[in-house]
Tab-separated table of C-alpha atoms and ligand atoms in Angstrom:
chain	number	residue	atom	x	y	z
A	1	UNK	CA	-58.202	25.406	23.551
A	2	UNK	CA	-60.870	26.258	25.864
A	3	UNK	CA	-60.661	24.601	29.752
A	4	UNK	CA	-63.498	21.766	29.332
A	5	UNK	CA	-61.360	20.114	26.672
A	6	UNK	CA	-57.872	20.608	28.132
A	7	UNK	CA	-59.203	19.224	31.175
A	8	UNK	CA	-60.991	16.047	28.894
A	9	UNK	CA	-57.639	15.979	27.263
A	10	UNK	CA	-55.732	15.412	30.329
A	11	UNK	CA	-57.904	12.667	31.561
A	12	UNK	CA	-57.576	11.237	27.927
A	13	UNK	CA	-53.863	11.613	27.803
A	14	UNK	CA	-53.401	9.867	31.202
A	15	UNK	CA	-55.837	7.585	30.870
A	16	UNK	CA	-53.742	6.796	27.571
A	17	UNK	CA	-50.165	6.234	29.594
A	18	UNK	CA	-51.714	4.445	32.209
A	19	UNK	CA	-53.080	2.002	29.881
A	20	UNK	CA	-49.897	2.160	27.994
A	21	UNK	CA	-48.009	1.463	31.059
A	22	UNK	CA	-50.461	-1.729	31.532
A	23	UNK	CA	-50.054	-2.832	28.497
A	24	UNK	CA	-46.824	-2.312	27.296
A	25	UNK	CA	-45.573	0.411	25.107
A	26	UNK	CA	-47.946	0.960	22.335
A	27	UNK	CA	-45.546	3.344	21.233
A	28	UNK	CA	-42.508	1.016	20.486
A	29	UNK	CA	-44.827	-1.325	19.477
A	30	UNK	CA	-46.254	1.143	16.441
A	31	UNK	CA	-42.424	2.212	15.975
A	32	UNK	CA	-41.467	-1.572	15.279
A	33	UNK	CA	-44.419	-1.776	12.757
A	34	UNK	CA	-43.785	1.210	11.073
A	35	UNK	CA	-39.918	1.021	10.513
A	36	UNK	CA	-40.439	-2.379	9.399
A	37	UNK	CA	-42.757	-1.325	6.437
A	38	UNK	CA	-41.615	-0.356	3.115
A	39	UNK	CA	-45.251	-0.080	1.748
A	40	UNK	CA	-47.241	3.026	2.503
A	41	UNK	CA	-49.049	3.953	5.214
A	42	UNK	CA	-52.911	3.820	5.689
A	43	UNK	CA	-55.172	4.941	8.146
A	44	UNK	CA	-58.751	3.494	7.979
A	45	UNK	CA	-61.802	5.227	8.947
A	46	UNK	CA	-64.203	3.483	10.211
A	47	UNK	CA	-67.335	5.985	10.434
A	48	UNK	CA	-69.976	3.814	12.159
A	49	UNK	CA	-67.673	4.003	15.598
A	50	UNK	CA	-67.267	7.948	15.694
A	51	UNK	CA	-69.466	9.258	18.209
A	52	UNK	CA	-68.237	13.115	17.339
A	53	UNK	CA	-66.319	13.677	20.812
A	54	UNK	CA	-63.803	15.786	18.906
A	55	UNK	CA	-60.817	14.401	20.852
A	56	UNK	CA	-59.372	13.847	17.480
A	57	UNK	CA	-59.492	17.136	16.888
A	58	UNK	CA	-57.890	18.997	20.155
A	59	UNK	CA	-55.663	16.367	20.101
A	60	UNK	CA	-54.303	17.294	16.153
A	61	UNK	CA	-54.060	20.941	17.105
A	62	UNK	CA	-52.160	20.403	20.425
A	63	UNK	CA	-49.485	17.905	18.492
A	64	UNK	CA	-49.125	20.320	15.859
A	65	UNK	CA	-49.245	23.729	17.911
A	66	UNK	CA	-45.802	24.056	16.967
A	67	UNK	CA	-46.180	24.308	13.456
A	68	UNK	CA	-48.863	27.127	13.497
A	69	UNK	CA	-48.176	30.638	12.100
A	70	UNK	CA	-47.572	33.099	14.564
A	71	UNK	CA	-48.141	36.433	11.488
A	72	UNK	CA	-47.294	39.793	12.623
A	73	UNK	CA	-49.882	42.708	11.499
A	74	UNK	CA	-50.391	44.665	10.089
A	75	UNK	CA	-49.682	42.340	6.504
A	76	UNK	CA	-47.501	44.129	3.922
A	77	UNK	CA	-50.211	45.217	1.506
A	78	UNK	CA	-50.479	43.230	-1.801
A	79	UNK	CA	-51.277	44.338	-5.470
A	80	UNK	CA	-53.174	44.295	-7.020
A	81	UNK	CA	-56.295	44.878	-4.819
A	82	UNK	CA	-57.915	41.145	-5.656
A	83	UNK	CA	-55.170	39.474	-3.713
A	84	UNK	CA	-57.483	37.923	-0.922
A	85	UNK	CA	-55.851	38.181	2.729
A	86	UNK	CA	-56.690	35.295	4.902
A	87	UNK	CA	-56.404	35.643	8.009
A	88	UNK	CA	-57.143	33.125	10.589
A	89	UNK	CA	-55.020	34.222	13.197
A	90	UNK	CA	-57.642	35.747	15.549
A	91	UNK	CA	-60.010	32.714	14.905
A	92	UNK	CA	-57.666	30.031	15.946
A	93	UNK	CA	-60.259	28.303	18.442
A	94	UNK	CA	-62.713	27.506	15.104
A	95	UNK	CA	-62.992	23.939	14.694
A	96	UNK	CA	-66.235	23.433	12.454
A	97	UNK	CA	-64.135	23.095	9.403
A	98	UNK	CA	-60.219	23.658	8.230
A	99	UNK	CA	-58.576	25.982	8.552
A	100	UNK	CA	-54.364	27.037	8.566
A	101	UNK	CA	-54.951	26.163	12.781
A	102	UNK	CA	-57.620	23.092	12.483
A	103	UNK	CA	-56.163	20.391	9.823
A	104	UNK	CA	-58.893	18.067	11.259
A	105	UNK	CA	-62.638	18.640	11.961
A	106	UNK	CA	-65.626	16.738	12.122
A	107	UNK	CA	-68.184	16.773	9.784
A	108	UNK	CA	-72.165	16.165	10.073
A	109	UNK	CA	-73.667	14.015	7.977
A	110	UNK	CA	-77.390	12.903	7.946
A	111	UNK	CA	-78.377	9.459	6.454
A	112	UNK	CA	-81.346	6.606	6.432
A	113	UNK	CA	-80.209	3.173	6.741
A	114	UNK	CA	-81.252	0.363	4.695
A	115	UNK	CA	-83.928	-0.102	7.349
A	116	UNK	CA	-85.298	3.341	7.182
A	117	UNK	CA	-83.565	4.893	10.182
A	118	UNK	CA	-82.805	8.086	10.164
A	119	UNK	CA	-79.159	8.694	11.603
A	120	UNK	CA	-76.681	11.272	11.793
A	121	UNK	CA	-73.289	10.292	11.336
A	122	UNK	CA	-69.613	12.330	12.067
A	123	UNK	CA	-66.935	12.186	9.974
A	124	UNK	CA	-63.402	12.871	10.744
A	125	UNK	CA	-61.857	14.870	7.649
A	126	UNK	CA	-58.585	16.067	6.647
A	127	UNK	CA	-56.260	15.413	3.779
A	128	UNK	CA	-56.385	12.299	2.164
A	129	UNK	CA	-52.845	11.544	1.323
A	130	UNK	CA	-53.297	10.768	-1.969
A	131	UNK	CA	-51.048	8.296	-3.454
A	132	UNK	CA	-50.561	10.390	-6.272
A	133	UNK	CA	-51.061	13.793	-4.639
A	134	UNK	CA	-51.868	16.504	-6.641
A	135	UNK	CA	-50.705	19.320	-4.214
A	136	UNK	CA	-47.134	18.474	-3.870
A	137	UNK	CA	-46.479	17.122	-7.655
A	138	UNK	CA	-47.875	20.101	-9.218
A	139	UNK	CA	-46.477	22.925	-6.753
A	140	UNK	CA	-43.958	24.913	-8.887
A	141	UNK	CA	-41.115	25.080	-6.111
A	142	UNK	CA	-41.294	22.049	-4.659
A	143	UNK	CA	-42.908	23.282	-1.408
A	144	UNK	CA	-45.015	20.382	-0.969
A	145	UNK	CA	-43.543	17.055	-0.387
A	146	UNK	CA	-44.401	13.437	-0.487
A	147	UNK	CA	-42.302	10.644	1.646
A	148	UNK	CA	-41.966	7.281	1.204
A	149	UNK	CA	-44.313	6.480	4.027
A	150	UNK	CA	-47.449	8.290	1.845
A	151	UNK	CA	-47.600	11.081	3.493
A	152	UNK	CA	-47.763	14.561	1.916
A	153	UNK	CA	-46.709	17.858	3.620
A	154	UNK	CA	-45.856	21.316	2.985
A	155	UNK	CA	-42.638	22.790	3.626
A	156	UNK	CA	-43.958	25.864	5.716
A	157	UNK	CA	-40.149	27.381	5.196
A	158	UNK	CA	-40.693	27.233	1.744
A	159	UNK	CA	-44.406	27.665	0.904
A	160	UNK	CA	-45.472	31.006	-0.903
A	161	UNK	CA	-48.999	30.948	-0.417
A	162	UNK	CA	-50.242	31.053	-3.904
A	163	UNK	CA	-52.631	28.247	-3.184
A	164	UNK	CA	-51.805	26.022	-6.304
A	165	UNK	CA	-52.388	23.084	-4.248
A	166	UNK	CA	-55.708	23.684	-2.828
A	167	UNK	CA	-57.129	24.772	-6.283
A	168	UNK	CA	-55.463	21.308	-7.326
A	169	UNK	CA	-56.391	19.091	-5.017
A	170	UNK	CA	-59.747	17.448	-5.423
A	171	UNK	CA	-61.202	17.849	-1.736
A	172	UNK	CA	-59.928	21.967	-1.713
A	173	UNK	CA	-58.105	20.689	1.694
A	174	UNK	CA	-54.923	22.619	1.891
A	175	UNK	CA	-55.536	26.683	4.137
A	176	UNK	CA	-53.848	29.293	3.733
A	177	UNK	CA	-52.957	31.903	6.618
A	178	UNK	CA	-51.343	35.309	4.949
A	179	UNK	CA	-48.524	37.259	6.718
A	180	UNK	CA	-46.282	34.542	7.432
A	181	UNK	CA	-43.688	32.428	5.109
A	182	UNK	CA	-40.926	33.267	2.873
A	183	UNK	CA	-42.770	35.422	0.745
A	184	UNK	CA	-41.876	38.355	3.556
A	185	UNK	CA	-38.711	37.739	2.519
A	186	UNK	CA	-38.952	38.443	-1.731
A	187	UNK	CA	-41.148	40.510	-2.495
A	188	UNK	CA	-44.254	40.370	-0.684
A	189	UNK	CA	-45.962	42.759	-2.286
A	190	UNK	CA	-46.116	41.383	-5.597
A	191	UNK	CA	-45.671	37.191	-5.075
A	192	UNK	CA	-47.025	34.954	-2.602
A	193	UNK	CA	-49.467	35.570	-0.136
A	194	UNK	CA	-48.560	33.588	3.258
A	195	UNK	CA	-48.316	29.679	3.984
A	196	UNK	CA	-50.634	26.631	3.299
A	197	UNK	CA	-51.343	24.291	6.401
A	198	UNK	CA	-53.038	21.417	6.100
A	199	UNK	CA	-52.846	17.550	8.037
A	200	UNK	CA	-48.929	16.060	7.560
A	201	UNK	CA	-49.969	13.221	9.482
A	202	UNK	CA	-48.000	14.028	12.330
A	203	UNK	CA	-44.489	13.329	10.410
A	204	UNK	CA	-42.860	13.866	13.531
A	205	UNK	CA	-44.305	11.007	15.284
A	206	UNK	CA	-44.500	8.566	12.787
A	207	UNK	CA	-40.768	9.551	12.154
A	208	UNK	CA	-40.190	8.110	16.091
A	209	UNK	CA	-42.629	5.188	15.089
A	210	UNK	CA	-45.765	6.922	16.939
A	211	UNK	CA	-49.361	7.130	15.967
A	212	UNK	CA	-50.537	10.174	14.831
A	213	UNK	CA	-52.353	12.376	17.485
A	214	UNK	CA	-55.836	12.020	16.033
A	215	UNK	CA	-55.626	8.073	16.298
A	216	UNK	CA	-53.664	8.015	19.673
A	217	UNK	CA	-56.470	10.312	20.803
A	218	UNK	CA	-60.022	8.622	19.703
A	219	UNK	CA	-61.711	6.785	22.433
A	220	UNK	CA	-63.743	4.908	19.546
A	221	UNK	CA	-60.695	3.327	17.955
A	222	UNK	CA	-62.340	4.839	14.742
A	223	UNK	CA	-59.023	4.845	13.174
A	224	UNK	CA	-56.061	1.816	12.449
A	225	UNK	CA	-52.738	2.636	10.947
A	226	UNK	CA	-51.187	0.321	8.942
A	227	UNK	CA	-49.492	-1.009	5.883
A	228	UNK	CA	-51.389	-0.512	2.645
A	229	UNK	CA	-52.115	-4.218	1.711
A	230	UNK	CA	-52.878	-4.551	5.127
A	231	UNK	CA	-55.360	-2.314	5.705
A	232	UNK	CA	-57.488	-2.382	2.527
A	233	UNK	CA	-58.007	-6.069	3.549
A	234	UNK	CA	-59.472	-4.577	6.722
A	235	UNK	CA	-61.482	-2.157	4.734
A	236	UNK	CA	-62.761	-4.682	2.810
A	237	UNK	CA	-63.600	-7.020	5.251
A	238	UNK	CA	-65.253	-4.418	7.368
A	239	UNK	CA	-67.337	-3.182	4.462
A	240	UNK	CA	-68.284	-6.986	4.171
A	241	UNK	CA	-69.038	-7.376	7.748
A	242	UNK	CA	-71.303	-4.298	7.804
A	243	UNK	CA	-72.619	-4.223	4.356
A	244	UNK	CA	-70.794	-1.313	4.487
A	245	UNK	CA	-69.218	0.820	1.386
A	246	UNK	CA	-65.859	2.695	1.037
A	247	UNK	CA	-64.264	5.540	-0.026
A	248	UNK	CA	-60.741	6.666	-0.810
A	249	UNK	CA	-59.977	2.967	-2.645
A	250	UNK	CA	-60.545	5.117	-6.019
A	251	UNK	CA	-60.906	8.422	-5.383
A	252	UNK	CA	-58.085	10.562	-7.069
A	253	UNK	CA	-56.400	7.081	-8.109
A	254	UNK	CA	-56.124	6.288	-4.750
A	255	UNK	CA	-55.716	7.493	-1.061
A	256	UNK	CA	-53.212	6.845	2.294
A	257	UNK	CA	-56.876	7.224	3.491
A	258	UNK	CA	-60.039	4.616	3.609
A	259	UNK	CA	-63.497	5.660	5.163
A	260	UNK	CA	-65.793	2.699	5.432
A	261	UNK	CA	-69.444	3.942	6.222
A	262	UNK	CA	-72.786	2.027	6.953
A	263	UNK	CA	-74.255	3.983	4.188
A	264	UNK	CA	-74.246	4.563	0.740
A	265	UNK	CA	-71.483	8.339	0.460
A	266	UNK	CA	-73.493	9.631	-2.429
A	267	UNK	CA	-76.996	9.187	-0.047
A	268	UNK	CA	-74.559	11.488	3.018
A	269	UNK	CA	-76.148	14.627	3.162
A	270	UNK	CA	-73.762	17.174	4.962
A	271	UNK	CA	-72.396	20.888	4.717
A	272	UNK	CA	-69.767	21.570	1.526
A	273	UNK	CA	-68.214	24.865	1.008
A	274	UNK	CA	-64.730	26.509	2.213
A	275	UNK	CA	-63.149	24.229	4.440
A	276	UNK	CA	-65.756	21.411	4.139
A	277	UNK	CA	-64.558	18.860	1.620
A	278	UNK	CA	-67.228	16.780	-0.011
A	279	UNK	CA	-67.514	12.914	-0.464
A	280	UNK	CA	-68.307	12.765	-3.994
A	281	UNK	CA	-66.472	10.441	-6.411
A	282	UNK	CA	-63.051	11.699	-7.947
A	283	UNK	CA	-61.253	10.705	-11.200
A	284	UNK	CA	-57.877	10.202	-11.170
A	285	UNK	CA	-56.268	13.970	-11.800
A	286	UNK	CA	-52.827	13.214	-12.295
A	287	UNK	CA	-54.082	10.211	-15.305
A	288	UNK	CA	-53.636	12.533	-18.378
A	289	UNK	CA	-50.320	13.422	-17.335
A	290	UNK	CA	-49.049	10.190	-16.801
A	291	UNK	CA	-50.667	9.283	-20.200
A	292	UNK	CA	-48.648	12.272	-21.842
A	293	UNK	CA	-45.759	10.670	-20.061
A	294	UNK	CA	-45.997	7.918	-23.098
A	295	UNK	CA	-46.367	10.395	-25.781
A	296	UNK	CA	-43.015	12.227	-24.670
A	297	UNK	CA	-41.142	8.316	-24.543
A	298	UNK	CA	-42.767	8.189	-28.250
A	299	UNK	CA	-42.205	11.736	-30.048
A	300	UNK	CA	-38.570	11.620	-30.240
A	301	UNK	CA	-38.218	8.027	-31.366
A	302	UNK	CA	-40.797	9.364	-34.073
A	303	UNK	CA	-39.024	12.382	-34.761
A	304	UNK	CA	-35.535	10.617	-35.379
A	305	UNK	CA	-37.019	8.043	-37.471
A	306	UNK	CA	-38.320	10.954	-39.505
A	307	UNK	CA	-34.697	12.376	-40.234
A	308	UNK	CA	-33.579	9.191	-40.881
A	309	UNK	CA	-36.154	8.893	-43.527
A	310	UNK	CA	-35.146	11.634	-44.926
A	311	UNK	CA	-31.625	10.968	-45.363
A	312	UNK	CA	-32.076	7.740	-47.090
A	313	UNK	CA	-34.463	9.743	-49.286
A	314	UNK	CA	-31.305	11.589	-49.721
A	315	UNK	CA	-28.430	9.342	-50.415
A	316	UNK	CA	-30.687	7.328	-52.807
A	317	UNK	CA	-31.275	10.857	-54.420
A	318	UNK	CA	-27.472	11.634	-54.933
A	319	UNK	CA	-26.928	7.771	-55.948
B	1	UNK	CA	-27.394	34.616	-43.180
B	2	UNK	CA	-29.265	31.550	-43.681
B	3	UNK	CA	-33.287	31.646	-43.689
B	4	UNK	CA	-33.836	28.052	-44.510
B	5	UNK	CA	-36.524	26.105	-43.101
B	6	UNK	CA	-39.596	28.238	-43.305
B	7	UNK	CA	-42.064	25.689	-42.136
B	8	UNK	CA	-39.470	24.516	-38.888
B	9	UNK	CA	-39.094	27.761	-37.519
B	10	UNK	CA	-42.602	28.780	-37.691
B	11	UNK	CA	-43.319	25.181	-35.721
B	12	UNK	CA	-40.790	25.312	-33.792
B	13	UNK	CA	-41.612	29.179	-32.915
B	14	UNK	CA	-45.200	28.333	-32.235
B	15	UNK	CA	-44.224	25.232	-29.842
B	16	UNK	CA	-41.790	27.383	-27.915
B	17	UNK	CA	-44.691	29.871	-27.731
B	18	UNK	CA	-47.049	27.620	-26.236
B	19	UNK	CA	-44.535	25.664	-24.115
B	20	UNK	CA	-43.028	28.231	-22.243
B	21	UNK	CA	-46.974	29.759	-21.976
B	22	UNK	CA	-48.342	26.735	-20.245
B	23	UNK	CA	-44.712	26.418	-18.127
B	24	UNK	CA	-44.945	30.228	-16.590
B	25	UNK	CA	-48.702	28.578	-16.343
B	26	UNK	CA	-47.274	26.665	-13.324
B	27	UNK	CA	-47.361	29.460	-11.302
B	28	UNK	CA	-50.229	30.855	-10.029
B	29	UNK	CA	-49.624	34.680	-11.487
B	30	UNK	CA	-51.962	34.977	-14.542
B	31	UNK	CA	-55.361	34.664	-12.569
B	32	UNK	CA	-53.609	37.274	-9.898
B	33	UNK	CA	-52.656	39.774	-12.798
B	34	UNK	CA	-55.493	39.679	-14.426
B	35	UNK	CA	-54.120	37.692	-17.967
B	36	UNK	CA	-56.364	34.843	-17.285
B	37	UNK	CA	-59.312	37.234	-17.373
B	38	UNK	CA	-58.639	38.187	-20.969
B	39	UNK	CA	-60.867	36.610	-22.995
B	40	UNK	CA	-59.347	33.210	-24.774
B	41	UNK	CA	-57.237	33.080	-22.090
B	42	UNK	CA	-58.891	31.571	-19.171
B	43	UNK	CA	-57.018	28.507	-19.718
B	44	UNK	CA	-54.338	29.886	-18.351
B	45	UNK	CA	-55.592	29.575	-14.738
B	46	UNK	CA	-56.462	26.340	-14.611
B	47	UNK	CA	-53.774	24.084	-13.866
B	48	UNK	CA	-54.881	20.844	-14.912
B	49	UNK	CA	-55.249	22.572	-19.038
B	50	UNK	CA	-52.182	23.948	-18.439
B	51	UNK	CA	-50.100	20.910	-16.903
B	52	UNK	CA	-52.055	18.750	-19.961
B	53	UNK	CA	-50.817	21.014	-22.399
B	54	UNK	CA	-47.431	21.660	-21.275
B	55	UNK	CA	-46.741	17.839	-21.675
B	56	UNK	CA	-48.516	17.617	-25.213
B	57	UNK	CA	-46.692	20.366	-26.554
B	58	UNK	CA	-43.275	19.091	-24.802
B	59	UNK	CA	-43.333	15.787	-26.181
B	60	UNK	CA	-43.873	17.846	-29.815
B	61	UNK	CA	-40.707	19.843	-28.999
B	62	UNK	CA	-38.868	16.524	-28.114
B	63	UNK	CA	-39.941	15.021	-31.426
B	64	UNK	CA	-39.458	18.382	-33.067
B	65	UNK	CA	-35.781	18.353	-31.679
B	66	UNK	CA	-34.893	14.720	-32.124
B	67	UNK	CA	-35.947	15.374	-36.226
B	68	UNK	CA	-33.638	18.599	-36.504
B	69	UNK	CA	-30.542	16.978	-34.763
B	70	UNK	CA	-30.478	13.885	-36.346
B	71	UNK	CA	-31.251	15.819	-39.643
B	72	UNK	CA	-28.409	17.773	-38.598
B	73	UNK	CA	-26.113	14.755	-37.839
B	74	UNK	CA	-27.011	13.099	-41.011
B	75	UNK	CA	-27.033	16.162	-43.440
B	76	UNK	CA	-23.177	16.767	-41.889
B	77	UNK	CA	-22.691	13.242	-44.292
B	78	UNK	CA	-24.000	15.757	-47.057
B	79	UNK	CA	-21.144	16.625	-49.807
B	80	UNK	CA	-21.182	20.632	-50.411
B	81	UNK	CA	-23.362	20.257	-52.873
B	82	UNK	CA	-26.239	23.017	-53.384
B	83	UNK	CA	-29.182	20.461	-53.064
B	84	UNK	CA	-29.408	19.904	-49.192
B	85	UNK	CA	-29.305	22.793	-46.877
B	86	UNK	CA	-27.235	21.270	-44.614
B	87	UNK	CA	-23.869	19.939	-45.933
B	88	UNK	CA	-20.556	19.118	-43.919
B	89	UNK	CA	-19.593	22.652	-44.235
B	90	UNK	CA	-22.631	23.788	-41.744
B	91	UNK	CA	-21.943	25.219	-38.406
B	92	UNK	CA	-23.748	25.950	-35.356
B	93	UNK	CA	-23.576	29.489	-34.595
B	94	UNK	CA	-22.512	30.387	-30.911
B	95	UNK	CA	-26.096	32.289	-29.510
B	96	UNK	CA	-27.370	28.876	-30.912
B	97	UNK	CA	-25.423	26.652	-29.532
B	98	UNK	CA	-26.350	28.327	-25.712
B	99	UNK	CA	-29.949	28.065	-26.908
B	100	UNK	CA	-29.203	24.051	-27.599
B	101	UNK	CA	-27.391	23.445	-24.557
B	102	UNK	CA	-30.945	25.065	-22.753
B	103	UNK	CA	-33.233	23.026	-24.651
B	104	UNK	CA	-31.292	20.081	-23.710
B	105	UNK	CA	-30.956	20.886	-20.301
B	106	UNK	CA	-34.669	21.670	-20.045
B	107	UNK	CA	-35.414	18.841	-21.523
B	108	UNK	CA	-33.337	17.055	-19.196
B	109	UNK	CA	-35.013	18.595	-16.412
B	110	UNK	CA	-38.455	18.328	-17.568
B	111	UNK	CA	-37.549	14.782	-17.777
B	112	UNK	CA	-37.157	13.935	-14.311
B	113	UNK	CA	-39.788	15.791	-13.335
B	114	UNK	CA	-41.961	13.736	-16.046
B	115	UNK	CA	-40.824	10.675	-13.963
B	116	UNK	CA	-41.122	12.421	-10.376
B	117	UNK	CA	-44.904	13.013	-11.431
B	118	UNK	CA	-45.807	9.544	-12.314
B	119	UNK	CA	-47.506	7.310	-8.883
B	120	UNK	CA	-44.880	5.849	-6.647
B	121	UNK	CA	-42.106	7.816	-7.408
B	122	UNK	CA	-40.435	9.533	-4.675
B	123	UNK	CA	-37.594	11.864	-5.188
B	124	UNK	CA	-35.792	13.679	-2.334
B	125	UNK	CA	-36.671	17.046	-1.555
B	126	UNK	CA	-33.934	18.763	-2.099
B	127	UNK	CA	-33.672	17.247	-5.856
B	128	UNK	CA	-37.306	18.243	-6.864
B	129	UNK	CA	-36.701	21.539	-5.388
B	130	UNK	CA	-33.732	21.784	-7.272
B	131	UNK	CA	-35.465	20.431	-10.786
B	132	UNK	CA	-37.622	23.098	-10.360
B	133	UNK	CA	-35.584	25.838	-10.165
B	134	UNK	CA	-32.965	24.471	-12.634
B	135	UNK	CA	-35.974	24.056	-15.316
B	136	UNK	CA	-37.296	27.410	-14.525
B	137	UNK	CA	-33.507	29.180	-14.887
B	138	UNK	CA	-32.886	27.570	-18.199
B	139	UNK	CA	-36.352	28.638	-19.172
B	140	UNK	CA	-35.332	32.153	-19.114
B	141	UNK	CA	-31.870	31.510	-20.360
B	142	UNK	CA	-33.711	29.988	-23.664
B	143	UNK	CA	-36.309	32.522	-23.956
B	144	UNK	CA	-33.323	35.392	-23.189
B	145	UNK	CA	-31.210	34.024	-26.048
B	146	UNK	CA	-34.246	33.506	-28.409
B	147	UNK	CA	-35.006	37.609	-27.718
B	148	UNK	CA	-31.874	37.918	-28.578
B	149	UNK	CA	-31.185	36.237	-31.454
B	150	UNK	CA	-34.426	37.691	-32.865
B	151	UNK	CA	-33.557	41.308	-32.516
B	152	UNK	CA	-29.895	40.425	-33.938
B	153	UNK	CA	-30.997	38.279	-36.413
B	154	UNK	CA	-29.070	35.738	-35.611
B	155	UNK	CA	-29.483	32.164	-36.723
B	156	UNK	CA	-29.167	28.540	-35.379
B	157	UNK	CA	-26.500	27.357	-38.553
B	158	UNK	CA	-24.052	29.394	-41.082
C	1	LIG	S1	-56.458	15.495	-0.168
C	1	LIG	FE1	-55.873	17.116	-1.482
C	1	LIG	S2	-53.997	18.113	-0.011
C	1	LIG	FE2	-54.219	15.736	0.502
C	1	LIG	S3	-52.227	14.620	-0.436
C	1	LIG	FE3	-54.521	14.885	-1.570
C	1	LIG	S4	-54.420	16.649	-2.779
C	1	LIG	FE4	-53.127	16.933	-1.611
C	2	LIG	S1	-52.455	12.310	11.620
C	2	LIG	FE1	-51.882	14.288	12.828
C	2	LIG	S2	-51.638	16.077	11.213
C	2	LIG	FE2	-53.494	14.649	10.218
C	2	LIG	S3	-55.280	14.979	11.350
C	2	LIG	FE3	-54.403	13.639	12.749
C	2	LIG	S4	-53.469	14.670	14.365
C	2	LIG	FE4	-53.937	16.300	12.694
C	3	LIG	S1	-62.717	9.933	15.459
C	3	LIG	FE1	-63.090	9.333	17.315
C	3	LIG	S2	-61.614	11.211	18.402
C	3	LIG	FE2	-62.646	11.627	16.557
C	3	LIG	S3	-64.440	12.543	16.806
C	3	LIG	FE3	-64.966	10.392	16.149
C	3	LIG	S4	-64.691	9.279	17.938
C	3	LIG	FE4	-64.436	11.072	18.578
């Protein structure tokens, strides 16, 4: 982290501490809010408030630095040759995209308002924390997990870095760092390729009843966290108030991150690509599987019924 | 050796082939090892396709297993006339018992995994890992036993 940011962060933290002392412990308040709730936690991101200062980005890096990989080089050779080495360990300062060392970045989007004014919006982007997260549900080892409070995270002790979660994620969120994790102790040449990293919604802070670092650090109160029903109501009210638009309510069957924008999401112009997620509509990726679950209930009943039918025919024949 | 049930064996063989293939495709290995590059096998690297195929074939397999199990159960009530392929004298071979145990385990762990994959269902992390590993081990046992019975020409019943 560069020193100006550290200074800014220090000032911000001191300010926050002072504010906390004056206003009573906001942390304690957060704790009581989070502990009592049985509903998943959802964050509301009001894009119109974000000034793109990146305080959240650096707060995220600070709060989660202890989780980042420290891979030893050279990495073991992997076979076949097509297996990509993905190494971000020498580029930890990159903040203009998602990386294994940067779980939140600010996406710049240009748009034209209803009044015809050209504006630039800055959008904090990170894992959406899907309600039914394919990254978690389709992980073949159970390395990714979802908690009752709705957050999903990847266990860096178990992940083998096969990147299936990234391919399954509609936004390609998880990012791989080669040369770290369990695969090194198994067959590093032939299976696995590191560990996948993404926003884990500061689970260690949530556990203590604190707010995620990016929310705490934001000078503009861009994000609000709370139980699902409350936040959805808030998001709808806010969208109504600003005559705005919502993203995340239905995407991928619903996510625990709701964006509200003053401009329609399909009119935002922004860079996408590796580590830079889109904001397109997303169908529920897990729906087909969930529907087939019904077939799995019906099939054995049909099979048994067919056998019973056959038996009765035989009985008749024998009689 | 009883070589009845030609069509049944064919259905089971095909089901087993596709469920095993789509099951192993849940691990990101087919792309790495060029198998998905073989023309016609590209779908093996598409996780949602293999997920749906695995589920659909699992439904078929469960329907088939239920049919065969009930057929066996009722068939054992039949008298020993030649007319019926399964009668009160029919017995299950030892190797088939291993396969049946593995199949039951696979169906049970598979059902839990399907439930786990529904929206709003949270299993403890250890349980999820346990289910994943057990499902994989049971699949290896079933395929191992199947290979053995195939090579040695063992049947399910005698
Ligand atoms: S956005 Fe992607 S990484 Fe995040 S929970 Fe959804 S599927 Fe997983
Ligand atoms: S919730 Fe925590 S891990 Fe996620 S982006 Fe915010 S600070 Fe980073
Ligand atoms: S979300 Fe807040 S902290 Fe992050 S860039 Fe926007 S205004 Fe700054």
